[in-house]
């Protein structure tokens, strides 16, 4: 199952990227109290998904994803400044989380084909958590957008 | 109509020393007996009073009906209304001593002020309003309506909130409107919306007469609503009393009553409420105390809730919360085995960590047992302020008028049609902006005009050094309208003198949904104007019009504003269509909904177990309790709630700031019974001021001993954000917790404007609190900071803390003679009279089953 292991590696790697990026945005916008606290909490969720996946990776083995290389997304090295900067950072997080979510969808499909209930439950739970991350990001983007676009200094 | 006769020589009481007055105990299921409390200024005889003017108390959220005594054009005292359903004639110390004194204080604002450099100078109304309008129009031209923010109060009148809501939402079109209700009551509203689909208090005060158990969650009722607590004491001291369960980190009077009635006092570590609630919820499941048929018929989400709370065994809870596992079991058993439980919730939950989730968990307990909508089984999510409910209803805060859903286009269109404006004028792309975000926008200048009415954020908001900088900076033009030159007004660019309670007419609604009319008793001083008139003057000057080219605001008087408001509530849960000023001039306040179906009002909601959760009707589609992410209309529709309530759970997470080596204690703030908010009114009553004249901090005997601190010593309390220096009370907080009253800014009664005593700059409790808020209700957390306490110098006597309520000295500490606290007393004489016959209280469920009290 070479491609399943590729995707397990992708899930692990993209959750790691998302968690790091969430922390970078939290630190970069530490004065925005809800962004600071929520992004850190969501980073912990991504970390928890990786930990839940670990025993399955042990079982199947994780490909150190060479192929398909282009699926890898680079994380946010640092946060941008100001209200528009926050908006762009939240958008980037949304892009990263979308990659994570579709990765869990692919793995859940694979788990059904493999009749692997443990992997199915892990991937469905992780996908649901990713949906909650995406929901918050969308909510926060919608709240921030008008002020950032129209009035922000 | 005369329902009682005054007896010769009514009982005279010092209500500073005796907060609740004499008991009138009665048996379960009978009417709470009436008792008329009265206070007149020294030297004023009852016979000399010129007139008594109908009103309701404005010094806490209880909403006691009263009459204002007027003599020679001045307010000189108050008398409780025996016929009012809320208080049956009683008043508390704040109402008795604090209602009228401020009005004739010699430091009232009587003329507008404008900033000239670093000074505020007196001017006329045209000049002051001219400056506001000039700035307002310039900002609209340059940046549009999102440059405007309004920060109101829980103390304006319904007519004023509604008028401002229309100005903001339909005249300007800004979403940046909120009130200090965000600090006191936002979680109450948010929790209702999450569980039941819309705001609205399910229970009634009459539940007190019928319950078998009372659960007070983070609610120090004896100090926050003393008359309501008197009502409870009259049950717990009567026949067949209810058991009391108290959740509070302090050993309050509620905790003592819990011990006395065979209930339980649970003192969870500050910030761990949700862990405790999840433990109690789990006990209901594992012990079979769930009414499965009712839950199946009337709720959604029970399976998810069961799995959320599954890990929360009593032992697990005990570890997190620092409570006894068996106490958790005992409390859950009382909930699980009582026929009727009444729960009340306040700031210990609302202003703490995971506020909405913990408050929703109270609903869950009731829903799991089907304990809602019948006498004795209900929930009272309390408010902090007397008119907070109206801000929630009228939409001058983070809501739309009439409990409408900002995310429902047809709800927004109803408002736009009522106001005759384009639907796109009314901002509804997101929920209205919450207070903390408004101040963040003002911080950067993104909001360039911030208009603050009847509240004092320089003292009341968290991390006050930051708030003062925002208000004092040049990036934002600040308008303040108030009775006095508060700490906030001192920083403003324009200060407008406002008329206060008794100097204007209007209505307000208490925690119990009971609407009262407060008539104008006297003229305001100098050039002070009612808040309604000020808002109307701004609307006139700005020339706001509707689509037909008519003035946007079509009313001039409070009564016309009320009627306009009532009209937009038609068909909504908060239905005022059956109310009018004429109807409200009757013997009692009336609880909404009042309409054709309920012409005399409604004592409790959800008697039919149908909740306002239908997708097209609800006030919100809901939120993720952990993140605040919004549920979409499509998702909501897919759940098909159709009148069923939501059971929503969340896992406990540790608070945002945990104790550390540097800050090993947990800091929490709160209220004393003798003061309201930042003492703007209560500080100007000598009786109240002397009962609690200065700030203090409470430590447990062990924590004080460990630091070499004795009662009355000056101590420094430090958090990562700031420090205060106040005197220490060796008191009744749990070990590891520190309590500070939040009332004390630098203003000192009797001092010249801006003047104060030497230590008054170092006593503001919110110097230490954090800028952090609940993800759903956006209510700031005033109760979860870490701190350290160190001794600064010896005091010369006991601390100024009162000895009467939760601030009482510890019974486990041996106080040296010179530091032994002296009993708090010294209030002027008040009279209490018990009428010969109990008045008739419409809607009171006890009437059918009893002789009507004693």
Coordinates of N, CA and C in Angstrom, one line a residue, chain B residues 137 140 166-167 169-173 416 418-422 425-426 536 538-554:
Chain B
X137 N -19.5 63.9 10.8 CA -19.7 64.0 9.4 C -18.4 63.9 8.6
X140 N -17.6 60.2 8.4 CA -18.4 59.5 7.4 C -18.0 59.8 6.0
X166 N -31.5 52.3 16.4 CA -32.0 52.7 15.1 C -31.0 53.7 14.5
X167 N -30.5 54.7 15.3 CA -29.5 55.6 14.8 C -28.3 54.9 14.3
X169 N -27.8 51.5 13.6 CA -28.0 50.5 12.6 C -28.6 51.0 11.3
X170 N -29.5 52.0 11.4 CA -30.2 52.4 10.2 C -29.8 53.8 9.8
X171 N -29.3 54.7 10.7 CA -28.9 56.0 10.4 C -27.5 56.0 9.9
X172 N -26.6 55.6 10.7 CA -25.2 55.5 10.4 C -24.9 54.2 9.6
X173 N -25.3 53.1 10.1 CA -25.0 51.8 9.5 C -23.7 51.2 10.0
X416 N -35.4 46.4 8.5 CA -35.2 47.5 7.5 C -36.5 48.0 7.0
X418 N -39.3 48.1 8.8 CA -39.9 48.8 9.9 C -39.3 50.2 10.0
X419 N -38.0 50.3 9.6 CA -37.3 51.6 9.7 C -37.4 52.3 8.3
X420 N -37.9 51.6 7.3 CA -38.0 52.2 6.0 C -36.6 52.6 5.4
X421 N -35.6 51.6 5.5 CA -34.3 51.8 5.0 C -34.0 50.6 4.1
X422 N -33.0 50.7 3.3 CA -32.5 49.6 2.5 C -31.9 48.5 3.4
X425 N -28.3 48.7 4.4 CA -27.9 49.8 5.3 C -27.6 49.1 6.7
X426 N -28.4 48.1 7.0 CA -28.3 47.5 8.3 C -27.1 46.5 8.3
X536 N -31.7 62.0 20.3 CA -32.6 62.7 19.3 C -31.9 63.9 18.7
X538 N -28.8 64.5 18.3 CA -27.7 64.1 17.4 C -28.3 63.6 16.1
X539 N -29.4 62.9 16.2 CA -30.1 62.4 14.9 C -30.6 63.6 14.1
X540 N -31.2 64.6 14.8 CA -31.7 65.8 14.1 C -30.5 66.5 13.4
X541 N -29.4 66.7 14.2 CA -28.3 67.4 13.6 C -27.6 66.7 12.5
X542 N -27.7 65.4 12.5 CA -27.1 64.6 11.4 C -28.0 64.6 10.2
X543 N -29.3 64.8 10.4 CA -30.3 64.8 9.3 C -30.5 63.4 8.8
X544 N -30.6 62.4 9.7 CA -30.8 61.0 9.2 C -32.3 60.9 8.6
X545 N -32.4 60.4 7.5 CA -33.7 60.2 6.9 C -33.9 58.8 6.4
X546 N -35.2 58.4 6.2 CA -35.5 57.1 5.7 C -35.6 57.1 4.1
X547 N -36.1 56.0 3.5 CA -36.2 56.0 2.1 C -37.2 56.9 1.5
X548 N -38.2 57.3 2.4 CA -39.2 58.2 2.0 C -38.8 59.7 2.2
X549 N -37.6 59.9 2.7 CA -37.2 61.2 2.9 C -37.7 61.8 4.2
X550 N -38.4 61.0 5.0 CA -38.8 61.5 6.3 C -37.7 61.3 7.3
X551 N -37.8 62.0 8.4 CA -36.8 61.8 9.5 C -36.8 60.3 9.9
X552 N -35.6 59.8 10.1 CA -35.5 58.3 10.4 C -36.2 58.0 11.7
X553 N -36.0 58.9 12.7 CA -36.6 58.7 14.0 C -37.9 59.5 14.1
X554 N -39.0 58.8 14.1 CA -40.3 59.4 14.0 C -40.9 59.7 15.4

